[in-house]
PDB file of C-alpha atoms in Angstrom:
ATOM      1  CA  MET A   1     -44.647 -75.789   8.634  1.00  0.00           C
ATOM      2  CA  GLN A   2     -48.308 -74.153   8.644  1.00  0.00           C
ATOM      3  CA  ARG A   3     -50.613 -75.643   5.835  1.00  0.00           C
ATOM      4  CA  GLU A   4     -51.955 -73.249   3.433  1.00  0.00           C
ATOM      5  CA  ASP A   5     -55.507 -72.347   4.339  1.00  0.00           C
ATOM      6  CA  LEU A   6     -58.388 -73.764   2.039  1.00  0.00           C
ATOM      7  CA  ASN A   7     -62.258 -72.416   1.490  1.00  0.00           C
ATOM      8  CA  GLN A   8     -63.367 -73.538   4.492  1.00  0.00           C
ATOM      9  CA  GLU A   9     -67.062 -72.439   4.305  1.00  0.00           C
ATOM     10  CA  MET A  10     -69.122 -75.843   3.560  1.00  0.00           C
ATOM     11  CA  PHE A  11     -72.688 -74.351   3.439  1.00  0.00           C
ATOM     12  CA  ALA A  12     -75.652 -76.437   2.260  1.00  0.00           C
ATOM     13  CA  PRO A  13     -77.827 -75.190  -0.144  1.00  0.00           C
ATOM     14  CA  PRO A  14     -80.314 -72.050   1.366  1.00  0.00           C
ATOM     15  CA  GLU A  15     -83.395 -74.358   1.319  1.00  0.00           C
ATOM     16  CA  SER A  16     -82.077 -76.995   3.540  1.00  0.00           C
ATOM     17  CA  PRO A  17     -83.004 -77.284   7.220  1.00  0.00           C
ATOM     18  CA  PRO A  18     -80.620 -76.222  10.236  1.00  0.00           C
ATOM     19  CA  VAL A  19     -78.367 -78.641  11.447  1.00  0.00           C
ATOM     20  CA  ARG A  20     -79.413 -80.321  14.482  1.00  0.00           C
ATOM     21  CA  TRP A  21     -77.518 -79.146  17.749  1.00  0.00           C
ATOM     22  CA  ARG A  22     -77.491 -81.744  20.746  1.00  0.00           C
ATOM     23  CA  ILE A  23     -75.593 -81.653  23.923  1.00  0.00           C
ATOM     24  CA  ALA A  24     -75.233 -84.762  26.015  1.00  0.00           C
ATOM     25  CA  SER A  25     -76.228 -84.028  29.922  1.00  0.00           C
ATOM     26  CA  ASP A  26     -73.997 -87.250  31.110  1.00  0.00           C
ATOM     27  CA  LEU A  27     -70.989 -88.993  30.339  1.00  0.00           C
ATOM     28  CA  VAL A  28     -71.621 -91.266  27.087  1.00  0.00           C
ATOM     29  CA  ALA A  29     -70.201 -94.608  27.034  1.00  0.00           C
ATOM     30  CA  TYR A  30     -68.386 -94.913  23.717  1.00  0.00           C
ATOM     31  CA  PRO A  31     -70.185 -98.202  22.383  1.00  0.00           C
ATOM     32  CA  GLN A  32     -73.719 -96.046  22.740  1.00  0.00           C
ATOM     33  CA  ALA A  33     -72.080 -93.183  20.922  1.00  0.00           C
ATOM     34  CA  VAL A  34     -71.161 -95.264  17.463  1.00  0.00           C
ATOM     35  CA  GLU A  35     -74.220 -96.824  17.777  1.00  0.00           C
ATOM     36  CA  PHE A  36     -76.100 -93.696  17.781  1.00  0.00           C
ATOM     37  CA  MET A  37     -73.745 -91.819  15.160  1.00  0.00           C
ATOM     38  CA  GLU A  38     -74.398 -95.252  12.977  1.00  0.00           C
ATOM     39  CA  GLN A  39     -77.951 -94.810  12.993  1.00  0.00           C
ATOM     40  CA  GLU A  40     -78.052 -91.338  12.664  1.00  0.00           C
ATOM     41  CA  ALA A  41     -75.610 -91.376   9.646  1.00  0.00           C
ATOM     42  CA  ALA A  42     -78.042 -93.753   8.064  1.00  0.00           C
ATOM     43  CA  ALA A  43     -80.872 -91.689   8.556  1.00  0.00           C
ATOM     44  CA  ILE A  44     -79.416 -88.590   7.223  1.00  0.00           C
ATOM     45  CA  ALA A  45     -78.117 -90.811   4.361  1.00  0.00           C
ATOM     46  CA  ALA A  46     -81.603 -92.294   3.360  1.00  0.00           C
ATOM     47  CA  GLY A  47     -82.968 -88.491   3.776  1.00  0.00           C
ATOM     48  CA  THR A  48     -85.323 -89.341   6.947  1.00  0.00           C
ATOM     49  CA  ALA A  49     -83.001 -87.179   9.675  1.00  0.00           C
ATOM     50  CA  ASP A  50     -81.636 -83.798   9.292  1.00  0.00           C
ATOM     51  CA  GLU A  51     -77.888 -83.403   9.714  1.00  0.00           C
ATOM     52  CA  LEU A  52     -76.826 -83.578  13.515  1.00  0.00           C
ATOM     53  CA  VAL A  53     -73.763 -81.985  15.497  1.00  0.00           C
ATOM     54  CA  TRP A  54     -73.512 -83.964  19.089  1.00  0.00           C
ATOM     55  CA  LEU A  55     -71.659 -82.747  21.860  1.00  0.00           C
ATOM     56  CA  VAL A  56     -70.445 -85.310  24.554  1.00  0.00           C
ATOM     57  CA  GLU A  57     -68.077 -86.094  27.059  1.00  0.00           C
ATOM     58  CA  HIS A  58     -67.313 -89.617  27.709  1.00  0.00           C
ATOM     59  CA  PRO A  59     -65.667 -91.655  30.457  1.00  0.00           C
ATOM     60  CA  PRO A  60     -61.923 -92.319  30.338  1.00  0.00           C
ATOM     61  CA  LEU A  61     -60.826 -94.733  27.310  1.00  0.00           C
ATOM     62  CA  TYR A  62     -58.383 -94.991  24.363  1.00  0.00           C
ATOM     63  CA  THR A  63     -59.610 -95.190  20.470  1.00  0.00           C
ATOM     64  CA  ALA A  64     -57.616 -96.856  18.114  1.00  0.00           C
ATOM     65  CA  GLY A  65     -58.588 -95.292  14.648  1.00  0.00           C
ATOM     66  CA  THR A  66     -57.805 -97.361  11.166  1.00  0.00           C
ATOM     67  CA  SER A  67     -54.400 -96.377  11.256  1.00  0.00           C
ATOM     68  CA  ALA A  68     -53.416 -97.022  14.813  1.00  0.00           C
ATOM     69  CA  ASP A  69     -49.683 -98.970  15.896  1.00  0.00           C
ATOM     70  CA  ALA A  70     -50.261-101.454  18.516  1.00  0.00           C
ATOM     71  CA  ALA A  71     -46.913 -99.808  19.431  1.00  0.00           C
ATOM     72  CA  ASP A  72     -48.205 -96.762  20.394  1.00  0.00           C
ATOM     73  CA  LEU A  73     -50.620 -97.893  23.069  1.00  0.00           C
ATOM     74  CA  VAL A  74     -48.152 -97.747  25.781  1.00  0.00           C
ATOM     75  CA  THR A  75     -50.386 -98.936  29.058  1.00  0.00           C
ATOM     76  CA  PRO A  76     -53.095-101.546  27.320  1.00  0.00           C
ATOM     77  CA  ASP A  77     -54.409-101.990  30.803  1.00  0.00           C
ATOM     78  CA  ARG A  78     -54.957 -98.449  32.002  1.00  0.00           C
ATOM     79  CA  PHE A  79     -58.163 -97.770  30.414  1.00  0.00           C
ATOM     80  CA  PRO A  80     -60.830 -99.561  28.189  1.00  0.00           C
ATOM     81  CA  VAL A  81     -59.776 -99.815  24.562  1.00  0.00           C
ATOM     82  CA  TYR A  82     -61.731 -99.398  21.588  1.00  0.00           C
ATOM     83  CA  ALA A  83     -60.943-100.057  18.191  1.00  0.00           C
ATOM     84  CA  THR A  84     -63.178 -97.544  15.817  1.00  0.00           C
ATOM     85  CA  GLY A  85     -63.287 -97.136  12.247  1.00  0.00           C
ATOM     86  CA  ARG A  86     -62.506 -93.538  12.246  1.00  0.00           C
ATOM     87  CA  GLY A  87     -59.475 -92.219  10.240  1.00  0.00           C
ATOM     88  CA  GLY A  88     -56.199 -91.704  12.600  1.00  0.00           C
ATOM     89  CA  GLU A  89     -54.428 -93.535  15.244  1.00  0.00           C
ATOM     90  CA  TYR A  90     -54.614 -93.717  19.058  1.00  0.00           C
ATOM     91  CA  THR A  91     -56.325 -91.024  20.895  1.00  0.00           C
ATOM     92  CA  TYR A  92     -57.759 -90.506  24.631  1.00  0.00           C
ATOM     93  CA  HIS A  93     -61.387 -89.279  25.366  1.00  0.00           C
ATOM     94  CA  GLY A  94     -62.472 -88.230  29.199  1.00  0.00           C
ATOM     95  CA  PRO A  95     -64.184 -86.031  31.263  1.00  0.00           C
ATOM     96  CA  GLY A  96     -62.995 -82.530  30.208  1.00  0.00           C
ATOM     97  CA  GLN A  97     -63.011 -82.909  26.896  1.00  0.00           C
ATOM     98  CA  ARG A  98     -65.683 -81.834  24.724  1.00  0.00           C
ATOM     99  CA  VAL A  99     -65.871 -84.404  21.791  1.00  0.00           C
ATOM    100  CA  VAL A 100     -67.775 -82.905  18.958  1.00  0.00           C
ATOM    101  CA  TYR A 101     -69.476 -85.647  16.569  1.00  0.00           C
ATOM    102  CA  VAL A 102     -70.305 -84.271  13.474  1.00  0.00           C
ATOM    103  CA  MET A 103     -72.860 -85.759  11.153  1.00  0.00           C
ATOM    104  CA  LEU A 104     -73.095 -84.196   8.068  1.00  0.00           C
ATOM    105  CA  ASP A 105     -74.341 -84.722   4.231  1.00  0.00           C
ATOM    106  CA  LEU A 106     -71.584 -83.814   2.120  1.00  0.00           C
ATOM    107  CA  LYS A 107     -73.546 -84.441  -0.846  1.00  0.00           C
ATOM    108  CA  ARG A 108     -75.474 -81.365   0.098  1.00  0.00           C
ATOM    109  CA  ARG A 109     -72.177 -79.112   0.800  1.00  0.00           C
ATOM    110  CA  LYS A 110     -68.776 -80.393  -0.770  1.00  0.00           C
ATOM    111  CA  GLN A 111     -67.347 -83.536  -1.476  1.00  0.00           C
ATOM    112  CA  ASP A 112     -64.145 -83.412  -0.716  1.00  0.00           C
ATOM    113  CA  VAL A 113     -62.772 -84.997   2.420  1.00  0.00           C
ATOM    114  CA  ARG A 114     -59.719 -82.671   2.603  1.00  0.00           C
ATOM    115  CA  ALA A 115     -62.068 -79.589   2.386  1.00  0.00           C
ATOM    116  CA  PHE A 116     -64.093 -80.952   5.403  1.00  0.00           C
ATOM    117  CA  VAL A 117     -60.939 -81.727   7.729  1.00  0.00           C
ATOM    118  CA  ALA A 118     -59.788 -78.302   6.862  1.00  0.00           C
ATOM    119  CA  ALA A 119     -63.682 -76.865   7.671  1.00  0.00           C
ATOM    120  CA  LEU A 120     -63.531 -78.588  10.867  1.00  0.00           C
ATOM    121  CA  GLU A 121     -59.981 -77.024  11.828  1.00  0.00           C
ATOM    122  CA  SER A 122     -61.760 -73.949  10.760  1.00  0.00           C
ATOM    123  CA  VAL A 123     -64.309 -74.330  13.861  1.00  0.00           C
ATOM    124  CA  ILE A 124     -61.860 -74.993  16.244  1.00  0.00           C
ATOM    125  CA  ILE A 125     -59.484 -72.216  15.648  1.00  0.00           C
ATOM    126  CA  ALA A 126     -62.322 -69.488  15.153  1.00  0.00           C
ATOM    127  CA  THR A 127     -63.277 -71.015  18.883  1.00  0.00           C
ATOM    128  CA  LEU A 128     -59.707 -70.745  20.049  1.00  0.00           C
ATOM    129  CA  ASP A 129     -59.426 -67.467  18.915  1.00  0.00           C
ATOM    130  CA  SER A 130     -62.768 -66.330  20.517  1.00  0.00           C
ATOM    131  CA  MET A 131     -60.723 -66.594  23.641  1.00  0.00           C
ATOM    132  CA  ASN A 132     -57.195 -65.535  22.520  1.00  0.00           C
ATOM    133  CA  VAL A 133     -55.825 -68.424  21.684  1.00  0.00           C
ATOM    134  CA  ARG A 134     -53.933 -68.901  18.606  1.00  0.00           C
ATOM    135  CA  GLY A 135     -54.498 -72.736  16.940  1.00  0.00           C
ATOM    136  CA  GLU A 136     -52.731 -73.356  13.993  1.00  0.00           C
ATOM    137  CA  ARG A 137     -52.753 -75.814  11.339  1.00  0.00           C
ATOM    138  CA  ARG A 138     -49.767 -78.029  10.385  1.00  0.00           C
ATOM    139  CA  GLU A 139     -48.863 -80.182   6.982  1.00  0.00           C
ATOM    140  CA  ASP A 140     -47.511 -82.893   8.905  1.00  0.00           C
ATOM    141  CA  ARG A 141     -49.988 -83.490  11.534  1.00  0.00           C
ATOM    142  CA  VAL A 142     -53.392 -83.185  11.443  1.00  0.00           C
ATOM    143  CA  GLY A 143     -55.321 -81.562  14.367  1.00  0.00           C
ATOM    144  CA  VAL A 144     -54.934 -77.859  15.817  1.00  0.00           C
ATOM    145  CA  TRP A 145     -51.985 -76.878  17.493  1.00  0.00           C
ATOM    146  CA  VAL A 146     -50.387 -74.243  19.829  1.00  0.00           C
ATOM    147  CA  ARG A 147     -47.095 -72.814  19.947  1.00  0.00           C
ATOM    148  CA  ARG A 148     -45.523 -72.945  23.664  1.00  0.00           C
ATOM    149  CA  PRO A 149     -42.527 -70.784  23.617  1.00  0.00           C
ATOM    150  CA  GLU A 150     -41.984 -70.898  27.292  1.00  0.00           C
ATOM    151  CA  ARG A 151     -41.221 -74.431  27.162  1.00  0.00           C
ATOM    152  CA  PRO A 152     -37.483 -76.028  25.871  1.00  0.00           C
ATOM    153  CA  ALA A 153     -37.185 -75.976  21.702  1.00  0.00           C
ATOM    154  CA  LEU A 154     -37.341 -79.068  19.919  1.00  0.00           C
ATOM    155  CA  PRO A 155     -34.239 -80.985  19.032  1.00  0.00           C
ATOM    156  CA  ASP A 156     -34.201 -79.382  15.648  1.00  0.00           C
ATOM    157  CA  GLY A 157     -34.184 -75.980  17.413  1.00  0.00           C
ATOM    158  CA  SER A 158     -37.974 -75.370  16.475  1.00  0.00           C
ATOM    159  CA  MET A 159     -40.514 -74.135  18.930  1.00  0.00           C
ATOM    160  CA  ALA A 160     -42.214 -76.569  21.220  1.00  0.00           C
ATOM    161  CA  GLU A 161     -45.548 -76.880  20.189  1.00  0.00           C
ATOM    162  CA  ASP A 162     -48.769 -78.934  22.061  1.00  0.00           C
ATOM    163  CA  LYS A 163     -51.992 -80.364  20.296  1.00  0.00           C
ATOM    164  CA  VAL A 164     -54.989 -78.643  22.038  1.00  0.00           C
ATOM    165  CA  ALA A 165     -57.409 -80.747  19.715  1.00  0.00           C
ATOM    166  CA  ALA A 166     -57.865 -84.221  17.403  1.00  0.00           C
ATOM    167  CA  ILE A 167     -59.829 -84.721  14.547  1.00  0.00           C
ATOM    168  CA  GLY A 168     -61.003 -88.157  13.084  1.00  0.00           C
ATOM    169  CA  ILE A 169     -63.601 -88.786  10.797  1.00  0.00           C
ATOM    170  CA  ARG A 170     -65.198 -91.270   8.525  1.00  0.00           C
ATOM    171  CA  LEU A 171     -67.412 -91.262   5.709  1.00  0.00           C
ATOM    172  CA  ARG A 172     -69.964 -93.680   4.664  1.00  0.00           C
ATOM    173  CA  LYS A 173     -72.299 -92.313   1.360  1.00  0.00           C
ATOM    174  CA  TRP A 174     -70.864 -88.965   2.014  1.00  0.00           C
ATOM    175  CA  VAL A 175     -72.430 -88.497   5.209  1.00  0.00           C
ATOM    176  CA  SER A 176     -69.473 -87.780   7.855  1.00  0.00           C
ATOM    177  CA  PHE A 177     -69.271 -89.337  11.538  1.00  0.00           C
ATOM    178  CA  HIS A 178     -66.941 -89.227  14.211  1.00  0.00           C
ATOM    179  CA  GLY A 179     -65.357 -85.574  14.225  1.00  0.00           C
ATOM    180  CA  PHE A 180     -63.284 -83.831  16.800  1.00  0.00           C
ATOM    181  CA  ALA A 181     -62.240 -83.425  20.709  1.00  0.00           C
ATOM    182  CA  LEU A 182     -61.195 -80.138  22.051  1.00  0.00           C
ATOM    183  CA  ASN A 183     -59.339 -80.314  25.367  1.00  0.00           C
ATOM    184  CA  VAL A 184     -60.907 -78.149  27.807  1.00  0.00           C
ATOM    185  CA  ASP A 185     -59.820 -79.709  31.176  1.00  0.00           C
ATOM    186  CA  PRO A 186     -59.197 -83.373  30.954  1.00  0.00           C
ATOM    187  CA  ASP A 187     -56.522 -84.873  33.150  1.00  0.00           C
ATOM    188  CA  LEU A 188     -53.562 -84.663  31.132  1.00  0.00           C
ATOM    189  CA  ASP A 189     -51.918 -87.581  32.478  1.00  0.00           C
ATOM    190  CA  HIS A 190     -54.350 -89.862  30.850  1.00  0.00           C
ATOM    191  CA  PHE A 191     -52.899 -88.957  27.333  1.00  0.00           C
ATOM    192  CA  GLY A 192     -49.523 -90.892  28.760  1.00  0.00           C
ATOM    193  CA  GLY A 193     -50.979 -94.376  28.223  1.00  0.00           C
ATOM    194  CA  ILE A 194     -50.426 -94.129  24.421  1.00  0.00           C
ATOM    195  CA  VAL A 195     -48.832 -92.113  21.882  1.00  0.00           C
ATOM    196  CA  PRO A 196     -51.367 -89.759  21.118  1.00  0.00           C
ATOM    197  CA  CYS A 197     -52.227 -89.940  17.265  1.00  0.00           C
ATOM    198  CA  GLY A 198     -49.074 -91.919  16.602  1.00  0.00           C
ATOM    199  CA  ILE A 199     -46.799 -88.502  17.308  1.00  0.00           C
ATOM    200  CA  ARG A 200     -43.614 -88.354  19.031  1.00  0.00           C
ATOM    201  CA  GLY A 201     -41.847 -85.300  20.065  1.00  0.00           C
ATOM    202  CA  TYR A 202     -44.685 -83.243  20.921  1.00  0.00           C
ATOM    203  CA  GLY A 203     -47.454 -82.596  23.956  1.00  0.00           C
ATOM    204  CA  VAL A 204     -50.934 -82.427  24.713  1.00  0.00           C
ATOM    205  CA  THR A 205     -52.388 -79.125  26.313  1.00  0.00           C
ATOM    206  CA  SER A 206     -55.887 -78.125  27.125  1.00  0.00           C
ATOM    207  CA  LEU A 207     -57.800 -74.892  27.529  1.00  0.00           C
ATOM    208  CA  VAL A 208     -57.395 -74.801  31.386  1.00  0.00           C
ATOM    209  CA  ASP A 209     -53.328 -75.903  31.070  1.00  0.00           C
ATOM    210  CA  LEU A 210     -53.013 -72.586  28.738  1.00  0.00           C
ATOM    211  CA  GLY A 211     -54.513 -70.336  31.679  1.00  0.00           C
ATOM    212  CA  LEU A 212     -58.112 -70.257  30.844  1.00  0.00           C
ATOM    213  CA  PRO A 213     -60.470 -71.140  33.655  1.00  0.00           C
ATOM    214  CA  VAL A 214     -63.294 -71.936  31.317  1.00  0.00           C
ATOM    215  CA  MET A 215     -66.237 -74.069  31.712  1.00  0.00           C
ATOM    216  CA  MET A 216     -67.866 -76.452  29.277  1.00  0.00           C
ATOM    217  CA  PRO A 217     -71.036 -74.544  28.557  1.00  0.00           C
ATOM    218  CA  ASP A 218     -69.078 -71.221  27.459  1.00  0.00           C
ATOM    219  CA  VAL A 219     -67.122 -73.340  25.532  1.00  0.00           C
ATOM    220  CA  ASP A 220     -70.234 -74.629  23.688  1.00  0.00           C
ATOM    221  CA  ILE A 221     -71.725 -71.476  23.112  1.00  0.00           C
ATOM    222  CA  ARG A 222     -68.148 -70.640  21.220  1.00  0.00           C
ATOM    223  CA  LEU A 223     -68.358 -73.944  19.251  1.00  0.00           C
ATOM    224  CA  ARG A 224     -71.527 -73.153  18.381  1.00  0.00           C
ATOM    225  CA  GLN A 225     -70.974 -69.926  16.659  1.00  0.00           C
ATOM    226  CA  ALA A 226     -67.618 -70.772  15.329  1.00  0.00           C
ATOM    227  CA  PHE A 227     -69.460 -73.734  13.366  1.00  0.00           C
ATOM    228  CA  GLU A 228     -72.193 -71.533  11.956  1.00  0.00           C
ATOM    229  CA  THR A 229     -69.654 -69.264  10.138  1.00  0.00           C
ATOM    230  CA  VAL A 230     -68.346 -72.325   8.856  1.00  0.00           C
ATOM    231  CA  PHE A 231     -71.355 -74.757   7.892  1.00  0.00           C
ATOM    232  CA  GLY A 232     -74.520 -72.536   8.503  1.00  0.00           C
ATOM    233  CA  PRO A 233     -77.060 -72.303  10.783  1.00  0.00           C
ATOM    234  CA  THR A 234     -77.821 -74.676  13.805  1.00  0.00           C
ATOM    235  CA  LYS A 235     -80.770 -75.212  16.066  1.00  0.00           C
ATOM    236  CA  ILE A 236     -80.876 -76.838  19.433  1.00  0.00           C
ATOM    237  CA  GLU A 237     -81.981 -80.212  19.769  1.00  0.00           C
ATOM    238  CA  GLU A 238     -83.174 -81.539  23.386  1.00  0.00           C
ATOM    239  CA  ALA A 239     -80.871 -84.813  24.415  1.00  0.00           C
TER     240      ALA A 239
END
């Protein structure tokens, strides 16, 4: 079932500074990323730093959100596993996946968690649409999904679907951190070590798996354009 669209625009007041847009040039260790996000979110909440979007890739690892079920960690010795304070369950991060950490002050925008998640979904959907891929929301499954009519139907007769992007956020003093992960060209076999997001019966895909031989810099440009239509202006910050 497709979710009803919410009002996805979450602009800050016109006098607000643009959101810093930062792209990591190398793989970022997960503990380092969490430490950096914690520091930035605290500074944003204190009014000593502007909002930030940080684009990274991680070495192969699994993270466990606050709702993670240990039974969904199928092969615990495959990659490092990190408990994290974001919402959601188990997910995989690794090279070829664009992880987008979003540190925004929702007090300046809209203090509505559901609307914020919908806004992040809108960024992903608009990014996919710019590449002629139709991403969709689902009422009972957070993230962004694509239909796979070429695959066998599900047991209930409905069309097969794969997840192309996962979302998991956390708020502290109404400043967000963590964010979403878009599969550009990760090793999809690595998702086999977990039940992704605790959802059984569905697959995981990537842009390359869908037949799009795109490079990460091109995806980054499209992500920034889509972000600005939902959240407002950005400015490039050197990593």
